[in-house]
Tab-separated table of C-alpha atoms in Angstrom:
chain	number	residue	atom	x	y	z
A	9	MET	CA	4.399	-31.657	22.793
A	10	LYS	CA	2.617	-28.564	21.503
A	11	LYS	CA	-0.569	-29.059	19.555
A	12	TRP	CA	-1.449	-26.625	16.838
A	13	PRO	CA	-3.374	-24.417	16.369
A	14	GLN	CA	-2.561	-22.971	19.748
A	15	GLU	CA	-4.060	-19.510	19.923
A	16	THR	CA	-6.944	-17.923	18.071
A	17	VAL	CA	-8.006	-14.293	18.176
A	18	GLN	CA	-11.176	-12.918	16.596
A	19	ILE	CA	-11.824	-9.275	15.814
A	20	THR	CA	-14.914	-7.699	14.308
A	21	ILE	CA	-14.707	-4.307	12.651
A	22	PRO	CA	-17.339	-2.170	10.926
A	23	SER	CA	-17.004	-1.535	7.204
A	24	ILE	CA	-15.321	1.810	7.659
A	25	LEU	CA	-11.921	2.451	6.131
A	26	GLY	CA	-9.352	3.049	8.841
A	27	TYR	CA	-10.690	0.365	11.168
A	28	GLU	CA	-8.437	-2.152	9.429
A	29	LYS	CA	-5.609	-0.610	11.459
A	30	ILE	CA	-7.068	-2.230	14.580
A	31	VAL	CA	-6.691	-5.601	12.883
A	32	LEU	CA	-3.138	-4.767	11.837
A	33	SER	CA	-2.200	-3.902	15.419
A	34	ALA	CA	-3.515	-7.232	16.666
A	35	ALA	CA	-2.073	-9.317	13.834
A	36	GLY	CA	1.270	-7.521	14.083
A	37	GLU	CA	1.436	-8.032	17.833
A	38	MET	CA	0.559	-11.691	17.490
A	39	ALA	CA	3.185	-12.144	14.785
A	40	ARG	CA	5.885	-10.467	16.859
A	41	ASN	CA	4.982	-12.605	19.863
A	42	THR	CA	5.161	-15.811	17.848
A	43	GLY	CA	8.619	-15.269	16.422
A	44	PHE	CA	8.046	-13.502	13.106
A	45	THR	CA	10.946	-11.497	11.715
A	46	ALA	CA	10.366	-7.744	11.472
A	47	GLU	CA	10.207	-8.010	7.681
A	48	ARG	CA	7.533	-10.708	7.792
A	49	VAL	CA	5.496	-8.704	10.310
A	50	GLU	CA	5.377	-5.851	7.783
A	51	ASP	CA	4.493	-8.229	4.934
A	52	LEU	CA	1.720	-9.717	7.046
A	53	CYS	CA	0.342	-6.309	7.993
A	54	THR	CA	0.187	-5.093	4.387
A	55	ALA	CA	-1.488	-8.315	3.201
A	56	VAL	CA	-4.047	-8.236	6.028
A	57	GLN	CA	-4.656	-4.530	5.414
A	58	GLU	CA	-5.508	-5.255	1.775
A	59	ALA	CA	-7.734	-8.210	2.681
A	60	CYS	CA	-9.680	-6.018	5.124
A	61	ILE	CA	-9.981	-3.140	2.633
A	62	ASN	CA	-11.238	-5.577	0.009
A	63	ALA	CA	-13.856	-6.875	2.453
A	64	ILE	CA	-14.938	-3.349	3.424
A	65	GLU	CA	-15.088	-1.904	-0.091
A	66	HIS	CA	-16.235	-4.891	-2.141
A	67	GLY	CA	-17.524	-7.709	0.066
A	68	ASN	CA	-19.595	-5.358	2.215
A	69	ARG	CA	-19.774	-2.492	-0.318
A	70	GLY	CA	-18.930	0.004	2.422
A	71	ILE	CA	-22.164	-0.595	4.339
A	72	LYS	CA	-20.902	0.636	7.694
A	73	ASN	CA	-22.739	-1.754	9.989
A	74	ALA	CA	-21.878	-4.806	7.872
A	75	ALA	CA	-19.170	-6.425	9.944
A	76	VAL	CA	-15.850	-7.767	8.766
A	77	LEU	CA	-14.834	-10.738	10.901
A	78	VAL	CA	-11.134	-11.483	11.168
A	79	THR	CA	-9.849	-14.707	12.721
A	80	ILE	CA	-6.131	-14.980	13.442
A	81	THR	CA	-4.837	-18.437	14.274
A	82	GLU	CA	-1.363	-19.467	15.278
A	83	THR	CA	-0.092	-22.491	13.367
A	84	SER	CA	3.064	-24.585	13.543
A	85	THR	CA	4.773	-22.426	10.910
A	86	GLY	CA	3.264	-18.998	11.422
A	87	LEU	CA	-0.199	-17.485	11.258
A	88	GLN	CA	-3.375	-18.088	9.336
A	89	ILE	CA	-5.729	-15.154	8.952
A	90	GLU	CA	-9.289	-15.435	7.671
A	91	VAL	CA	-11.170	-12.301	6.653
A	92	GLN	CA	-14.905	-12.775	6.218
A	93	ASP	CA	-17.407	-10.394	4.679
A	94	TYR	CA	-21.021	-10.543	3.541
A	95	GLY	CA	-20.177	-11.500	-0.018
A	96	ARG	CA	-21.909	-8.647	-1.811
A	97	GLU	CA	-19.401	-9.156	-4.633
A	98	HIS	CA	-18.202	-12.504	-5.887
A	99	LEU	CA	-14.490	-13.233	-5.606
A	100	PRO	CA	-13.105	-15.321	-8.487
A	101	THR	CA	-10.388	-17.710	-7.336
A	102	GLY	CA	-7.754	-16.409	-9.739
A	103	LEU	CA	-7.807	-12.841	-8.470
A	104	GLY	CA	-4.411	-11.312	-7.950
A	105	LEU	CA	-2.583	-13.916	-10.024
A	106	LYS	CA	-1.809	-11.488	-12.792
A	107	GLN	CA	0.276	-8.407	-12.173
A	108	PRO	CA	-1.628	-5.238	-13.084
A	109	ASN	CA	-0.069	-3.448	-16.040
A	110	LEU	CA	1.710	-0.452	-14.566
A	111	GLU	CA	2.768	0.883	-17.956
A	112	GLU	CA	-0.887	1.190	-19.014
A	113	ARG	CA	-1.786	2.829	-15.751
A	114	ILE	CA	1.051	5.317	-16.041
A	115	ALA	CA	-0.194	6.059	-19.557
A	116	GLY	CA	-3.659	6.608	-18.098
A	117	THR	CA	-5.279	3.859	-20.145
A	118	GLY	CA	-5.668	1.062	-17.582
A	119	LYS	CA	-7.812	0.675	-14.466
A	120	LYS	CA	-6.708	2.928	-11.618
A	121	ARG	CA	-7.084	0.410	-8.786
A	122	GLY	CA	-6.559	-3.326	-8.434
A	123	TRP	CA	-3.192	-3.625	-6.711
A	124	GLY	CA	-4.478	-5.017	-3.418
A	125	LEU	CA	-5.074	-8.616	-4.445
A	126	TYR	CA	-1.818	-8.724	-6.361
A	127	LEU	CA	0.095	-7.469	-3.313
A	128	MET	CA	-1.609	-10.053	-1.097
A	129	ARG	CA	-0.471	-12.829	-3.447
A	130	GLN	CA	3.082	-11.506	-3.430
A	131	LEU	CA	3.397	-11.042	0.313
A	132	VAL	CA	1.971	-14.248	1.762
A	133	ASP	CA	2.776	-17.947	1.437
A	134	GLY	CA	-0.791	-19.025	0.769
A	135	LEU	CA	-3.925	-17.214	-0.387
A	136	GLU	CA	-7.369	-18.697	-0.942
A	137	PHE	CA	-10.799	-17.315	-1.634
A	138	ARG	CA	-13.855	-19.327	-0.742
A	139	LYS	CA	-17.553	-18.960	-0.274
A	140	ALA	CA	-18.927	-20.029	3.113
A	141	GLY	CA	-22.693	-19.858	2.811
A	142	ARG	CA	-23.497	-16.242	2.066
A	143	TYR	CA	-20.044	-15.073	3.127
A	144	ASN	CA	-16.777	-14.533	1.258
A	145	VAL	CA	-13.691	-15.674	3.099
A	146	ILE	CA	-10.136	-14.743	2.219
A	147	ARG	CA	-7.585	-16.997	3.898
A	148	LEU	CA	-3.998	-15.828	4.203
A	149	VAL	CA	-1.226	-18.136	5.345
A	150	ILE	CA	2.075	-16.589	6.282
A	151	LYS	CA	5.228	-18.178	7.617
A	152	ARG	CA	7.394	-16.671	10.299
A	153	SER	CA	10.449	-16.151	8.104
B	5	MET	CA	-6.826	5.909	13.597
B	6	LYS	CA	-6.706	7.667	10.261
B	7	LYS	CA	-3.975	10.203	9.755
B	8	LYS	CA	-4.962	12.885	7.256
B	9	LEU	CA	-2.507	13.271	4.418
B	10	ASN	CA	-0.697	16.587	4.252
B	11	SER	CA	1.907	17.778	1.810
B	12	GLN	CA	4.246	20.713	2.173
B	13	THR	CA	5.887	22.148	-0.890
B	14	GLU	CA	9.475	23.354	-0.754
B	15	TRP	CA	11.479	24.694	-3.668
B	16	GLU	CA	15.192	24.082	-3.415
B	17	GLU	CA	17.784	24.483	-6.128
B	18	GLU	CA	15.115	24.256	-8.851
B	19	MET	CA	13.785	21.064	-7.331
B	20	LEU	CA	10.386	20.569	-5.799
B	21	PHE	CA	10.352	18.713	-2.489
B	22	LEU	CA	6.954	17.391	-1.456
B	23	ARG	CA	7.119	16.633	2.259
B	24	LEU	CA	4.369	14.114	2.871
B	25	SER	CA	2.874	13.219	6.231
B	26	GLY	CA	-0.076	11.061	7.205
B	27	ASP	CA	-1.705	8.090	5.490
B	28	ILE	CA	-1.548	7.631	1.730
B	29	THR	CA	-5.008	6.195	1.029
B	30	SER	CA	-7.994	7.010	-1.161
B	31	GLU	CA	-8.827	9.824	1.237
B	32	GLY	CA	-5.710	11.675	0.117
B	33	GLU	CA	-7.063	12.161	-3.398
B	34	GLU	CA	-7.802	15.883	-3.009
B	35	GLU	CA	-4.371	16.491	-1.483
B	36	PHE	CA	-2.732	14.718	-4.428
B	37	LYS	CA	-4.635	16.873	-6.915
B	38	LYS	CA	-3.050	20.050	-5.583
B	39	MET	CA	0.461	18.684	-5.145
B	40	LEU	CA	2.027	19.843	-8.391
B	41	PRO	CA	2.238	23.612	-8.841
B	42	LEU	CA	2.072	24.918	-12.397
B	43	ASP	CA	5.272	26.970	-12.204
B	44	GLU	CA	8.501	25.247	-13.259
B	45	PRO	CA	6.525	22.399	-14.869
B	46	SER	CA	9.575	20.286	-15.701
B	47	ALA	CA	11.456	20.704	-12.406
B	48	PRO	CA	12.277	17.408	-10.679
B	49	VAL	CA	9.971	16.323	-7.876
B	50	VAL	CA	11.240	14.599	-4.747
B	51	LEU	CA	8.636	12.880	-2.586
B	52	ASP	CA	9.710	12.838	1.046
B	53	PHE	CA	8.063	9.914	2.858
B	54	ALA	CA	9.548	10.703	6.297
B	55	GLY	CA	6.116	11.393	7.761
B	56	VAL	CA	4.365	8.446	6.117
B	57	ASP	CA	4.012	5.058	7.724
B	58	TYR	CA	0.855	3.801	6.024
B	59	ILE	CA	0.292	3.345	2.290
B	60	ASN	CA	-2.461	1.127	0.947
B	61	SER	CA	-3.276	-0.035	-2.577
B	62	ALA	CA	-5.541	2.963	-3.208
B	63	GLY	CA	-2.660	5.183	-2.109
B	64	LEU	CA	-0.369	3.407	-4.565
B	65	ALA	CA	-2.897	4.237	-7.283
B	66	LEU	CA	-2.669	7.925	-6.302
B	67	LEU	CA	1.133	7.775	-6.443
B	68	ILE	CA	0.890	6.198	-9.894
B	69	GLY	CA	-1.413	9.037	-10.964
B	70	LEU	CA	1.100	11.587	-9.658
B	71	VAL	CA	3.902	9.888	-11.595
B	72	ARG	CA	1.730	9.998	-14.720
B	73	ARG	CA	1.196	13.750	-14.338
B	74	CYS	CA	4.909	14.305	-13.742
B	75	ARG	CA	5.837	12.341	-16.845
B	76	GLU	CA	3.376	14.299	-18.947
B	77	SER	CA	5.300	17.475	-18.139
B	78	GLY	CA	8.738	15.837	-18.204
B	79	ARG	CA	9.403	16.001	-14.484
B	80	PRO	CA	11.727	13.332	-13.092
B	81	VAL	CA	10.389	11.868	-9.832
B	82	GLY	CA	12.406	10.747	-6.843
B	83	ALA	CA	11.657	9.467	-3.359
B	84	ILE	CA	13.509	9.829	-0.079
B	85	ASN	CA	12.977	8.411	3.409
B	86	LEU	CA	11.072	5.454	2.030
B	87	SER	CA	11.158	2.505	4.439
B	88	GLY	CA	12.600	-0.848	3.434
B	89	HIS	CA	9.121	-2.357	3.362
B	90	TYR	CA	7.709	0.254	1.015
B	91	ARG	CA	10.809	0.002	-1.174
B	92	LYS	CA	9.885	-3.650	-1.528
B	93	ILE	CA	6.281	-2.756	-2.335
B	94	PHE	CA	7.417	-0.214	-4.944
B	95	HIS	CA	9.573	-2.934	-6.476
B	96	MET	CA	6.682	-5.435	-6.550
B	97	VAL	CA	4.427	-2.926	-8.256
B	98	GLY	CA	7.176	-1.728	-10.599
B	99	LEU	CA	7.082	1.860	-9.361
B	100	ASN	CA	10.859	1.858	-8.940
B	101	ASP	CA	11.060	1.968	-12.759
B	102	TYR	CA	9.388	5.368	-12.629
B	103	ILE	CA	10.458	6.765	-9.260
B	104	THR	CA	14.146	6.912	-8.350
B	105	VAL	CA	14.468	5.928	-4.712
B	106	PHE	CA	17.372	7.723	-3.059
B	107	ASP	CA	19.143	6.788	0.150
B	108	SER	CA	19.351	10.406	1.254
B	109	GLU	CA	18.143	13.892	0.483
B	110	ASP	CA	21.684	14.873	-0.491
B	111	ALA	CA	21.796	12.049	-3.036
B	112	ALA	CA	18.545	13.307	-4.579
B	113	ARG	CA	19.924	16.864	-4.753
B	114	LEU	CA	23.145	15.678	-6.320
B	115	VAL	CA	21.540	13.535	-9.012
B	116	PHE	CA	18.656	15.823	-9.923
B	117	ALA	CA	20.782	19.007	-9.812
B	118	SER	CA	23.264	17.461	-12.241
B	119	GLU	CA	20.360	16.417	-14.528
B	120	ASN	CA	19.022	19.989	-14.391
B	121	ASN	CA	22.450	21.411	-15.214
B	122	HIS	CA	22.916	18.909	-18.031
B	123	GLU	CA	19.549	19.792	-19.557
B	124	SER	CA	20.170	23.531	-19.304
B	125	GLY	CA	23.625	23.099	-20.849
B	126	VAL	CA	25.640	24.060	-17.726
């Protein structure tokens, strides 16, 4: 009988926008190889993309040589992805729970950004933020279908 | 890895087609600023996403800004060649309330041309 977790992949990227695509390639490939539907692969990739961008821009404040460590683990139901940064900014646990107000933003009165965490919450089956020593860790759990 | 955002402007039947290619991210900000020409300020705009396969949350913010500018001058906004995944993302964000997503270029022409004719009394 299979024991889970079965496979783990770790990737380290610098805090440079664009490098998150390397993570997406790996996570997408792993998802396809472990039976994810095409739709869930795309959901996973967008959620992981936003987690990595958050780590690059906020957790590491764009300091290029501050690494973002991504750990992708196969589970019995899908994949778990942890994205770790240096925790330069604190992540409150409720982030992304509330939908940003598009009407205000269209009117030019609200904040311009802030969709990433909301999208993560919408696209995955589980999302947690935690502090691990000095680091911030975002954990995404996504099922195959 | 990064694909620079480019936009090509095409006027067709009093409609402005913006043919987008590359990544829609924060780095496309300058490109977005020059997307709307000043002539025909209320002509409908159709965003063609055929050449786009990567949009992130910062890119969504730029699209929202473009919609805001279009609404200020009364331009209807449409989208064509948007993948199923990004249709879903637009729906999650609520952008589909502000951008009409068409199944084809012909559908966009048909709907926006009839709106133009209606507004000009034809």
